[in-house]
Amino acid sequence: MPQAMATTEPAATSSPTAADGGAADLWTPPPFARELIRKYDRPGPRYTSYPTAPSFRDDFGPEQYSRLLERSASRPAPLSLYVHVPFCETRCFFCGCNVTISRDKERGTRYLASLHEEMARVSERLCGDGRPVVQVHWGGGTPTFLLPEDILALGQAIRRDFVLSPELELGVEIDPRRCTSEQLDALAAIGVNRLSLGVQDLDPRVQAAVNRWQPLEVTERVIAEARRRGIGSVNVDLIYGLPHQTPQSFAATVRDVLALGPDRLAVFNFAYLPQMLPHQGVIDPAHLPTPEVKLTLLEEVIAVITAGGYVFIGMDHFARPQDPLALALRDRTLTRNFQGYSTWGGTELVGFGSSAIGQVGGGYAQNLKSVPAYQEALDRGIFATARGLALSAEDELRRDVILRLMCHFRVDKRGIEEAHGIDFDRHFAAEMARLAPLADDGLVRVEPDRLEVTPLGRLLVRNVAMEFDQYLQGVEVPAFSRTV
């Protein structure tokens, strides 16, 4: 999940101290307790939402989404926008995203017509009072599949349909292999101030195994050109657990990437799920790192990145100490949305495009995944909503608890009680009992007034959060990535 706020004040670069009431631990790399990680490593949600997407209902459609928009309009909060551009020219074998493989650039141009229609329709319902948009993120697929003139047209449509905050964060995911100087000109012209670049791994053998040839020089060129155009903030994505990776080769990748000076890094755990993603079947599982090697990969990448001066934000995110993401961690204002960790709490997220998910009006709505079906729905004058969920009071309570655990590593029981009208220990008696073994292992501390994830437990925070997930109790866990 970027920020366009100033970060040069002296206070922004100071480290927390013990007087911060535990915040000092947040900027200290978590200890790597290998035995505990082995013990608790299991499939689990990433909690970019709660309830998570597998719990969305298929009987939730355009009418239900319209009601969420009406409810959102009656209690307006600032908006975040997510725009999904599903096209890629080639398929990376590790990919778990909703993508359409095509080399026909006209498909992107035609797709924009549906995006423009959807944005205009949503804006009409939500923005009559000039409701500000503080964050825009384009994901994919590959947004730089779009021609330069289409990038300009999409940026202009967003500015036409929405009121953009002066502090707007406008981030775009790009594939450095498919990003021209003309596209960078267009991105700079529409006000992009954060780029997220996929790198994954620089080792040629790994790249060949996942069908992604991308020498370091390709990434280096795009970052340099972006910065020359005034796009000041850069995030780089890496993946550990890919075929043929070794601790030595991946550490070399990380060091080469750090030399490029990114502001943030995301280092994702490769989820090998060929039963759900058939294209992953091309990867020979015999070439994947063993679970033990994978742990070593993670241990070394945390050590190398934090030794390079970056703050461990949580799960798989790192940032420079002066970056707004690190400051939000320090100040316990960090939040999460469908793009991961974010500094923009208190916003409602609207999703546009095929498969996009929004969080508005006390619920979630996801669009049809098929591009033709998405376009057909918009052509018929209806929203392309395929599934979703209206949250109950219990969902909102548990979402609040899980979000605080994932982002702040602490839950103030009294704050939850006041916000939701419950007695925390009584309401969550079963959860407290299930947390007892985690407390015995030193992952959490249960105090009369708070629940706190310890430094030892930060790498296993998903396991802690799962104990509050009502949808996981007593059922087979869906096919999630592993918690570490």
Short mmCIF file of C-alpha atoms in Angstrom, two decimals:
data_model
loop_
_atom_site.label_atom_id
_atom_site.label_comp_id
_atom_site.label_asym_id
_atom_site.label_seq_id
_atom_site.Cartn_x
_atom_site.Cartn_y
_atom_site.Cartn_z
CA MET A 1 0.00 0.00 0.00
CA PRO A 2 3.00 5.77 -0.49
CA GLN A 3 2.45 9.21 0.76
CA ALA A 4 2.97 12.72 -0.55
CA MET A 5 3.57 14.42 2.76
CA ALA A 6 6.68 16.34 3.79
CA THR A 7 9.18 14.28 5.76
CA THR A 8 12.03 16.64 6.52
CA GLU A 9 11.19 17.82 10.03
CA PRO A 10 13.74 16.88 12.71
CA ALA A 11 11.14 14.92 14.65
CA ALA A 12 10.51 12.75 11.63
CA THR A 13 13.96 11.20 11.70
CA SER A 14 14.30 10.73 15.44
CA SER A 15 13.96 7.22 16.78
CA PRO A 16 11.40 6.32 19.41
CA THR A 17 12.63 5.94 22.94
CA ALA A 18 11.59 3.81 25.86
CA ALA A 19 9.52 6.76 27.07
CA ASP A 20 7.20 6.18 24.12
CA GLY A 21 5.49 3.41 26.04
CA GLY A 22 6.76 0.53 23.93
CA ALA A 23 7.11 2.35 20.63
CA ALA A 24 10.89 1.83 20.79
CA ASP A 25 10.30 -1.85 20.03
CA LEU A 26 8.48 -0.91 16.83
CA TRP A 27 11.65 0.45 15.20
CA THR A 28 13.83 -2.43 16.39
CA PRO A 29 14.14 -5.43 14.03
CA PRO A 30 12.18 -8.35 15.47
CA PRO A 31 14.18 -11.29 16.77
CA PHE A 32 14.13 -14.29 14.45
CA ALA A 33 13.01 -17.21 16.63
CA ARG A 34 13.35 -20.09 14.18
CA GLU A 35 11.81 -22.77 16.38
CA LEU A 36 8.74 -20.66 17.12
CA ILE A 37 8.36 -19.75 13.46
CA ARG A 38 8.47 -23.45 12.55
CA LYS A 39 5.87 -24.15 15.21
CA TYR A 40 3.39 -21.50 14.09
CA ASP A 41 3.98 -21.34 10.34
CA ARG A 42 0.66 -22.24 8.68
CA PRO A 43 -1.65 -20.87 5.98
CA GLY A 44 -3.41 -17.69 7.02
CA PRO A 45 -4.92 -14.44 5.76
CA ARG A 46 -2.86 -11.32 5.13
CA TYR A 47 -5.72 -9.24 6.59
CA THR A 48 -5.86 -6.54 3.97
CA SER A 49 -9.53 -6.74 4.94
CA TYR A 50 -11.70 -8.33 7.58
CA PRO A 51 -13.70 -10.35 6.84
CA THR A 52 -11.30 -11.59 4.18
CA ALA A 53 -12.25 -12.05 0.51
CA PRO A 54 -13.08 -15.80 0.76
CA SER A 55 -15.96 -14.80 3.07
CA PHE A 56 -17.55 -12.46 0.51
CA ARG A 57 -21.02 -13.53 -0.65
CA ASP A 58 -21.91 -14.39 -4.23
CA ASP A 59 -25.48 -13.10 -3.77
CA PHE A 60 -24.13 -9.57 -3.29
CA GLY A 61 -24.53 -7.65 -6.55
CA PRO A 62 -25.08 -4.20 -8.10
CA GLU A 63 -28.13 -3.36 -5.99
CA GLN A 64 -26.32 -4.12 -2.75
CA TYR A 65 -23.32 -2.09 -3.89
CA SER A 66 -25.58 0.85 -4.69
CA ARG A 67 -26.88 0.72 -1.12
CA LEU A 68 -23.31 0.78 0.23
CA LEU A 69 -22.61 3.88 -1.88
CA GLU A 70 -25.75 5.57 -0.58
CA ARG A 71 -24.74 4.83 2.98
CA SER A 72 -21.22 6.12 2.31
CA ALA A 73 -22.58 9.36 0.86
CA SER A 74 -24.61 9.99 4.02
CA ARG A 75 -21.50 10.04 6.25
CA PRO A 76 -18.69 11.18 3.96
CA ALA A 77 -15.08 10.46 4.82
CA PRO A 78 -12.11 11.16 2.52
CA LEU A 79 -11.74 8.73 -0.35
CA SER A 80 -9.01 6.45 -1.62
CA LEU A 81 -9.30 5.12 -5.16
CA TYR A 82 -7.94 1.87 -6.54
CA VAL A 83 -7.85 1.41 -10.33
CA HIS A 84 -7.16 -2.07 -11.69
CA VAL A 85 -5.51 -2.38 -15.11
CA PRO A 86 -5.50 -6.14 -15.72
CA PHE A 87 -3.32 -6.44 -18.83
CA CYS A 88 0.17 -7.91 -19.09
CA GLU A 89 2.12 -8.75 -22.25
CA THR A 90 3.56 -11.93 -20.76
CA ARG A 91 2.76 -14.05 -17.73
CA CYS A 92 5.16 -14.36 -14.81
CA PHE A 93 4.81 -17.88 -13.45
CA PHE A 94 4.77 -16.74 -9.80
CA CYS A 95 1.88 -14.32 -10.32
CA GLY A 96 -1.26 -14.57 -8.20
CA CYS A 97 -3.00 -11.46 -9.57
CA ASN A 98 -6.01 -11.20 -11.85
CA VAL A 99 -4.37 -10.59 -15.24
CA THR A 100 -5.25 -10.81 -18.93
CA ILE A 101 -2.33 -11.65 -21.23
CA SER A 102 -2.36 -9.60 -24.43
CA ARG A 103 -0.06 -7.64 -26.72
CA ASP A 104 -2.96 -5.69 -28.23
CA LYS A 105 -2.64 -2.18 -26.79
CA GLU A 106 -6.05 -1.28 -28.19
CA ARG A 107 -7.56 -3.52 -25.52
CA GLY A 108 -6.29 -1.05 -22.95
CA THR A 109 -7.82 1.85 -24.86
CA ARG A 110 -11.21 0.11 -25.04
CA TYR A 111 -11.02 -0.84 -21.37
CA LEU A 112 -10.65 2.84 -20.43
CA ALA A 113 -14.15 3.58 -21.71
CA SER A 114 -15.60 1.23 -19.09
CA LEU A 115 -13.34 2.66 -16.37
CA HIS A 116 -14.47 6.18 -17.22
CA GLU A 117 -18.14 5.13 -17.10
CA GLU A 118 -17.73 3.41 -13.74
CA MET A 119 -15.86 6.38 -12.22
CA ALA A 120 -18.45 8.88 -13.42
CA ARG A 121 -21.29 6.77 -12.01
CA VAL A 122 -19.63 6.37 -8.60
CA SER A 123 -18.62 10.04 -8.44
CA GLU A 124 -22.21 11.08 -9.07
CA ARG A 125 -23.28 9.15 -5.96
CA LEU A 126 -20.39 9.97 -3.65
CA CYS A 127 -18.95 13.37 -4.46
CA GLY A 128 -21.76 15.88 -4.67
CA ASP A 129 -20.32 17.74 -1.69
CA GLY A 130 -16.77 17.91 -3.05
CA ARG A 131 -15.56 14.93 -1.03
CA PRO A 132 -11.74 14.88 -1.21
CA VAL A 133 -9.65 12.06 -2.62
CA VAL A 134 -6.39 11.70 -0.69
CA GLN A 135 -4.96 8.56 -2.28
CA VAL A 136 -5.07 6.99 -5.75
CA HIS A 137 -3.37 3.72 -6.63
CA TRP A 138 -3.19 2.02 -10.03
CA GLY A 139 -2.47 -1.70 -9.88
CA GLY A 140 -2.64 -4.68 -12.13
CA GLY A 141 -1.68 -6.44 -14.19
CA THR A 142 0.59 -3.74 -15.49
CA PRO A 143 -0.73 -0.17 -15.62
CA THR A 144 2.13 0.70 -17.97
CA PHE A 145 0.51 -1.64 -20.48
CA LEU A 146 -1.46 1.52 -21.33
CA LEU A 147 -0.24 3.77 -24.12
CA PRO A 148 1.08 7.19 -23.01
CA GLU A 149 -2.03 8.93 -24.33
CA ASP A 150 -4.23 6.48 -22.41
CA ILE A 151 -2.27 7.15 -19.20
CA LEU A 152 -2.95 10.85 -19.72
CA ALA A 153 -6.63 10.21 -20.44
CA LEU A 154 -7.09 8.11 -17.30
CA GLY A 155 -5.36 10.70 -15.14
CA GLN A 156 -7.52 13.45 -16.62
CA ALA A 157 -10.70 11.42 -16.04
CA ILE A 158 -9.87 11.00 -12.36
CA ARG A 159 -9.29 14.73 -12.02
CA ARG A 160 -12.54 15.43 -13.85
CA ASP A 161 -14.69 13.12 -11.74
CA PHE A 162 -13.14 13.63 -8.30
CA VAL A 163 -11.87 16.43 -6.08
CA LEU A 164 -8.21 15.68 -5.43
CA SER A 165 -6.57 16.76 -2.17
CA PRO A 166 -3.48 19.01 -2.35
CA GLU A 167 -1.75 16.24 -0.36
CA LEU A 168 -2.79 13.58 -2.88
CA GLU A 169 -0.69 10.44 -3.01
CA LEU A 170 -0.83 9.09 -6.56
CA GLY A 171 0.95 5.77 -6.88
CA VAL A 172 1.29 3.49 -9.88
CA GLU A 173 2.65 -0.05 -10.16
CA ILE A 174 4.96 -0.49 -13.13
CA ASP A 175 6.86 -3.27 -14.81
CA PRO A 176 10.32 -1.81 -15.54
CA ARG A 177 10.60 -4.09 -18.59
CA ARG A 178 7.51 -2.47 -20.09
CA CYS A 179 7.98 1.19 -19.18
CA THR A 180 9.14 3.71 -21.78
CA SER A 181 10.37 7.26 -21.39
CA GLU A 182 7.13 8.46 -22.98
CA GLN A 183 5.08 6.59 -20.39
CA LEU A 184 7.16 8.11 -17.60
CA ASP A 185 6.51 11.54 -19.13
CA ALA A 186 2.77 10.84 -19.01
CA LEU A 187 2.90 9.56 -15.42
CA ALA A 188 4.78 12.67 -14.30
CA ALA A 189 2.33 14.90 -16.20
CA ILE A 190 -0.69 13.53 -14.32
CA GLY A 191 0.97 14.04 -10.95
CA VAL A 192 2.25 10.59 -10.02
CA ASN A 193 4.46 10.93 -6.95
CA ARG A 194 5.09 7.27 -6.05
CA LEU A 195 6.11 4.33 -8.20
CA SER A 196 6.02 0.69 -7.19
CA LEU A 197 8.38 -1.44 -9.26
CA GLY A 198 8.27 -5.21 -9.54
CA VAL A 199 11.75 -6.75 -9.41
CA GLN A 200 11.23 -10.05 -7.53
CA ASP A 201 14.78 -11.44 -8.05
CA LEU A 202 17.83 -10.44 -10.08
CA ASP A 203 19.42 -13.88 -10.42
CA PRO A 204 19.26 -14.98 -14.12
CA ARG A 205 18.51 -18.60 -13.20
CA VAL A 206 15.57 -17.57 -11.03
CA GLN A 207 14.31 -15.16 -13.68
CA ALA A 208 14.37 -17.89 -16.32
CA ALA A 209 12.40 -20.24 -14.05
CA VAL A 210 9.62 -17.68 -13.51
CA ASN A 211 9.57 -16.25 -17.07
CA ARG A 212 10.70 -12.76 -16.12
CA TRP A 213 13.97 -11.57 -17.69
CA GLN A 214 14.86 -8.27 -16.01
CA PRO A 215 18.53 -7.26 -15.63
CA LEU A 216 19.41 -4.78 -12.91
CA GLU A 217 20.16 -2.10 -15.51
CA VAL A 218 16.51 -2.10 -16.62
CA THR A 219 15.28 -1.25 -13.13
CA GLU A 220 18.12 1.20 -12.55
CA ARG A 221 17.19 3.14 -15.71
CA VAL A 222 13.51 3.46 -14.80
CA ILE A 223 14.25 4.66 -11.26
CA ALA A 224 16.77 7.22 -12.51
CA GLU A 225 14.40 8.52 -15.20
CA ALA A 226 11.50 8.71 -12.77
CA ARG A 227 13.52 10.74 -10.31
CA ARG A 228 14.68 13.10 -13.05
CA ARG A 229 11.01 13.75 -13.73
CA GLY A 230 10.30 14.60 -10.10
CA ILE A 231 8.70 11.30 -9.08
CA GLY A 232 10.42 11.23 -5.76
CA SER A 233 9.22 8.10 -3.97
CA VAL A 234 9.99 4.56 -5.11
CA ASN A 235 8.90 1.20 -3.75
CA VAL A 236 10.47 -2.08 -4.91
CA ASP A 237 8.77 -5.48 -4.66
CA LEU A 238 10.80 -8.66 -4.12
CA ILE A 239 9.70 -12.27 -3.61
CA TYR A 240 11.38 -14.96 -1.53
CA GLY A 241 10.75 -18.66 -2.02
CA LEU A 242 11.09 -18.68 -5.83
CA PRO A 243 12.67 -21.62 -7.68
CA HIS A 244 16.48 -21.85 -7.51
CA GLN A 245 16.80 -19.11 -4.88
CA THR A 246 19.57 -19.55 -2.32
CA PRO A 247 20.31 -17.38 0.70
CA GLN A 248 23.48 -16.17 -1.01
CA SER A 249 21.86 -15.33 -4.35
CA PHE A 250 18.87 -13.58 -2.81
CA ALA A 251 21.06 -11.57 -0.43
CA ALA A 252 22.97 -10.38 -3.51
CA THR A 253 19.67 -9.30 -5.11
CA VAL A 254 18.68 -7.39 -1.97
CA ARG A 255 22.04 -5.60 -1.78
CA ASP A 256 21.84 -4.60 -5.44
CA VAL A 257 18.33 -3.25 -4.92
CA LEU A 258 19.32 -1.33 -1.78
CA ALA A 259 22.06 0.36 -3.82
CA LEU A 260 19.26 1.91 -5.93
CA GLY A 261 18.02 3.74 -2.81
CA PRO A 262 14.30 2.80 -2.74
CA ASP A 263 12.16 4.50 -0.11
CA ARG A 264 10.25 1.32 0.64
CA LEU A 265 10.58 -2.39 -0.01
CA ALA A 266 8.04 -5.17 0.08
CA VAL A 267 9.42 -8.71 0.29
CA PHE A 268 6.61 -11.16 -0.30
CA ASN A 269 6.45 -14.84 0.53
CA PHE A 270 5.88 -16.85 -2.66
CA ALA A 271 2.63 -18.79 -2.37
CA TYR A 272 2.89 -21.88 -4.57
CA LEU A 273 -0.75 -22.74 -5.27
CA PRO A 274 -0.92 -24.59 -8.62
CA GLN A 275 -4.32 -26.03 -7.68
CA MET A 276 -5.72 -22.49 -7.68
CA LEU A 277 -3.33 -20.91 -10.20
CA PRO A 278 -2.74 -23.49 -12.96
CA HIS A 279 0.03 -21.49 -14.62
CA GLN A 280 2.16 -22.08 -11.51
CA GLY A 281 2.17 -25.75 -12.49
CA VAL A 282 4.97 -24.88 -14.93
CA ILE A 283 7.25 -24.46 -11.90
CA ASP A 284 8.90 -27.69 -10.83
CA PRO A 285 8.33 -27.96 -7.06
CA ALA A 286 11.67 -29.77 -6.79
CA HIS A 287 13.35 -26.46 -7.65
CA LEU A 288 11.64 -24.54 -4.84
CA PRO A 289 13.61 -23.82 -1.65
CA THR A 290 12.90 -26.22 1.18
CA PRO A 291 10.96 -24.82 4.16
CA GLU A 292 14.22 -24.60 6.09
CA VAL A 293 16.00 -22.70 3.30
CA LYS A 294 12.97 -20.43 2.98
CA LEU A 295 13.30 -19.51 6.67
CA THR A 296 16.95 -18.70 6.10
CA LEU A 297 16.01 -16.52 3.12
CA LEU A 298 13.62 -14.56 5.31
CA GLU A 299 16.07 -14.29 8.20
CA GLU A 300 18.85 -12.97 5.99
CA VAL A 301 16.68 -10.54 4.05
CA ILE A 302 15.44 -8.94 7.27
CA ALA A 303 19.03 -8.70 8.52
CA VAL A 304 20.37 -7.19 5.26
CA ILE A 305 17.56 -4.64 4.83
CA THR A 306 17.49 -3.45 8.44
CA ALA A 307 21.31 -3.27 8.47
CA GLY A 308 20.89 -0.97 5.48
CA GLY A 309 19.02 1.50 7.66
CA TYR A 310 15.42 0.52 6.91
CA VAL A 311 12.66 0.07 9.48
CA PHE A 312 10.78 -3.24 9.57
CA ILE A 313 7.16 -2.11 9.28
CA GLY A 314 5.44 -5.45 9.62
CA MET A 315 4.98 -8.76 7.82
CA ASP A 316 6.86 -8.00 4.59
CA HIS A 317 7.21 -4.19 4.43
CA PHE A 318 10.27 -2.02 5.08
CA ALA A 319 10.76 1.75 4.84
CA ARG A 320 13.36 4.42 5.43
CA PRO A 321 13.09 5.97 8.92
CA GLN A 322 11.92 9.33 7.50
CA ASP A 323 9.30 7.74 5.24
CA PRO A 324 5.67 8.41 6.22
CA LEU A 325 5.10 4.66 6.56
CA ALA A 326 7.78 4.41 9.26
CA LEU A 327 6.46 7.53 10.98
CA ALA A 328 2.95 6.08 10.99
CA LEU A 329 4.31 2.90 12.59
CA ARG A 330 6.09 4.98 15.22
CA ASP A 331 3.00 7.08 15.93
CA ARG A 332 0.62 4.11 15.76
CA THR A 333 -1.44 5.66 12.97
CA LEU A 334 -0.57 2.93 10.45
CA THR A 335 -3.45 1.16 8.71
CA ARG A 336 -4.01 -1.57 6.11
CA ASN A 337 -6.07 -1.79 2.96
CA PHE A 338 -6.12 -4.01 -0.13
CA GLN A 339 -2.75 -2.60 -1.24
CA GLY A 340 -1.08 -3.49 2.08
CA TYR A 341 0.16 -1.10 4.77
CA SER A 342 -0.89 2.51 4.31
CA THR A 343 -0.68 5.87 6.06
CA TRP A 344 -4.19 6.93 5.05
CA GLY A 345 -6.51 5.77 7.83
CA GLY A 346 -10.10 6.91 8.07
CA THR A 347 -10.73 6.78 4.31
CA GLU A 348 -13.21 4.81 2.26
CA LEU A 349 -11.71 2.82 -0.60
CA VAL A 350 -13.46 2.68 -3.98
CA GLY A 351 -12.33 0.04 -6.46
CA PHE A 352 -12.57 0.48 -10.24
CA GLY A 353 -11.95 -2.07 -12.96
CA SER A 354 -12.25 -5.82 -13.34
CA SER A 355 -11.77 -7.74 -10.05
CA ALA A 356 -11.23 -4.48 -8.08
CA ILE A 357 -12.39 -4.49 -4.46
CA GLY A 358 -13.77 -1.47 -2.60
CA GLN A 359 -14.53 -0.86 1.06
CA VAL A 360 -17.31 1.71 1.40
CA GLY A 361 -20.43 2.30 3.44
CA GLY A 362 -19.73 -0.45 5.95
CA GLY A 363 -19.12 -3.21 3.44
CA TYR A 364 -16.99 -4.65 0.66
CA ALA A 365 -17.75 -5.00 -3.05
CA GLN A 366 -15.73 -6.79 -5.71
CA ASN A 367 -16.16 -6.42 -9.46
CA LEU A 368 -16.42 -9.21 -12.00
CA LYS A 369 -13.00 -10.69 -12.77
CA SER A 370 -13.56 -11.23 -16.50
CA VAL A 371 -12.74 -8.12 -18.55
CA PRO A 372 -15.50 -8.78 -21.15
CA ALA A 373 -18.08 -9.40 -18.40
CA TYR A 374 -16.99 -6.25 -16.58
CA GLN A 375 -17.29 -4.18 -19.77
CA GLU A 376 -20.66 -5.70 -20.66
CA ALA A 377 -22.12 -4.79 -17.27
CA LEU A 378 -21.02 -1.16 -17.60
CA ASP A 379 -22.37 -1.09 -21.16
CA ARG A 380 -25.76 -2.19 -19.79
CA GLY A 381 -25.77 0.69 -17.34
CA ILE A 382 -25.24 -1.30 -14.13
CA PHE A 383 -22.35 -1.74 -11.76
CA ALA A 384 -20.13 -4.75 -12.42
CA THR A 385 -20.35 -6.02 -8.83
CA ALA A 386 -19.91 -9.79 -8.59
CA ARG A 387 -19.69 -10.40 -4.84
CA GLY A 388 -19.29 -8.59 -1.55
CA LEU A 389 -20.43 -8.30 2.03
CA ALA A 390 -22.28 -5.88 4.26
CA LEU A 391 -20.54 -5.88 7.63
CA SER A 392 -22.37 -6.73 10.83
CA ALA A 393 -21.58 -4.99 14.12
CA GLU A 394 -19.59 -8.08 15.09
CA ASP A 395 -17.59 -7.88 11.86
CA GLU A 396 -16.75 -4.23 12.53
CA LEU A 397 -15.68 -5.03 16.09
CA ARG A 398 -13.39 -7.83 15.05
CA ARG A 399 -12.03 -5.82 12.12
CA ASP A 400 -11.07 -3.07 14.57
CA VAL A 401 -9.23 -5.53 16.83
CA ILE A 402 -7.44 -7.29 13.96
CA LEU A 403 -6.44 -4.02 12.31
CA ARG A 404 -4.92 -2.73 15.56
CA LEU A 405 -2.99 -5.96 16.01
CA MET A 406 -1.68 -5.97 12.44
CA CYS A 407 -0.71 -2.29 12.40
CA HIS A 408 -0.06 -1.18 15.98
CA PHE A 409 0.81 -4.54 17.58
CA ARG A 410 -1.35 -3.47 20.50
CA VAL A 411 -5.04 -3.39 21.37
CA ASP A 412 -6.28 -0.98 24.03
CA LYS A 413 -9.14 -2.89 25.61
CA ARG A 414 -10.83 0.20 27.01
CA GLY A 415 -10.71 1.89 23.61
CA ILE A 416 -12.41 -1.10 22.00
CA GLU A 417 -15.01 -1.20 24.75
CA GLU A 418 -15.87 2.47 24.32
CA ALA A 419 -16.01 2.24 20.52
CA HIS A 420 -18.16 -0.89 20.37
CA GLY A 421 -20.08 -1.04 23.67
CA ILE A 422 -18.73 -4.37 24.91
CA ASP A 423 -16.83 -5.83 27.84
CA PHE A 424 -13.62 -6.92 26.09
CA ASP A 425 -12.58 -9.83 28.31
CA ARG A 426 -16.11 -11.20 28.52
CA HIS A 427 -16.84 -10.84 24.80
CA PHE A 428 -13.53 -12.38 23.78
CA ALA A 429 -13.24 -15.00 26.52
CA ALA A 430 -12.78 -17.82 23.99
CA GLU A 431 -10.17 -15.82 22.09
CA MET A 432 -8.26 -15.07 25.28
CA ALA A 433 -8.21 -18.79 26.05
CA ARG A 434 -6.88 -19.59 22.57
CA LEU A 435 -4.17 -16.95 23.00
CA ALA A 436 -2.85 -18.57 26.18
CA PRO A 437 -0.35 -20.87 24.36
CA LEU A 438 0.90 -17.90 22.31
CA ALA A 439 1.36 -15.95 25.54
CA ASP A 440 3.22 -18.90 27.07
CA ASP A 441 5.57 -18.85 24.07
CA GLY A 442 6.20 -15.13 24.53
CA LEU A 443 4.41 -13.93 21.38
CA VAL A 444 1.80 -11.82 23.17
CA ARG A 445 1.31 -10.16 26.53
CA VAL A 446 -2.17 -10.08 27.99
CA GLU A 447 -2.58 -7.24 30.47
CA PRO A 448 -5.72 -6.04 32.29
CA ASP A 449 -5.96 -2.99 30.02
CA ARG A 450 -4.35 -4.17 26.78
CA LEU A 451 -3.23 -6.97 24.52
CA GLU A 452 0.25 -6.49 23.09
CA VAL A 453 2.25 -8.36 20.46
CA THR A 454 5.82 -8.69 21.72
CA PRO A 455 8.89 -8.10 19.54
CA LEU A 456 9.22 -11.90 19.40
CA GLY A 457 5.67 -12.13 18.06
CA ARG A 458 5.82 -9.46 15.36
CA LEU A 459 6.80 -11.91 12.61
CA LEU A 460 3.85 -14.06 13.68
CA VAL A 461 1.27 -11.29 14.05
CA ARG A 462 -1.00 -12.98 11.49
CA ASN A 463 -1.24 -15.97 13.83
CA VAL A 464 -2.29 -13.68 16.67
CA ALA A 465 -4.89 -11.95 14.50
CA MET A 466 -6.31 -15.28 13.31
CA GLU A 467 -7.49 -16.07 16.83
CA PHE A 468 -10.01 -13.21 16.48
CA ASP A 469 -11.18 -14.29 13.01
CA GLN A 470 -14.67 -15.68 13.53
CA TYR A 471 -14.76 -17.03 9.95
CA LEU A 472 -11.80 -19.36 10.55
CA GLN A 473 -13.01 -21.02 13.71
CA GLY A 474 -14.11 -24.62 13.27
CA VAL A 475 -13.72 -24.65 9.48
CA GLU A 476 -11.04 -25.73 7.04
CA VAL A 477 -8.71 -22.81 6.41
CA PRO A 478 -8.90 -21.61 2.76
CA ALA A 479 -5.79 -21.69 0.56
CA PHE A 480 -3.93 -18.68 1.93
CA SER A 481 -0.21 -17.98 1.79
CA ARG A 482 1.73 -19.18 4.83
CA THR A 483 1.99 -16.83 7.76
CA VAL A 484 5.80 -16.66 7.53
#
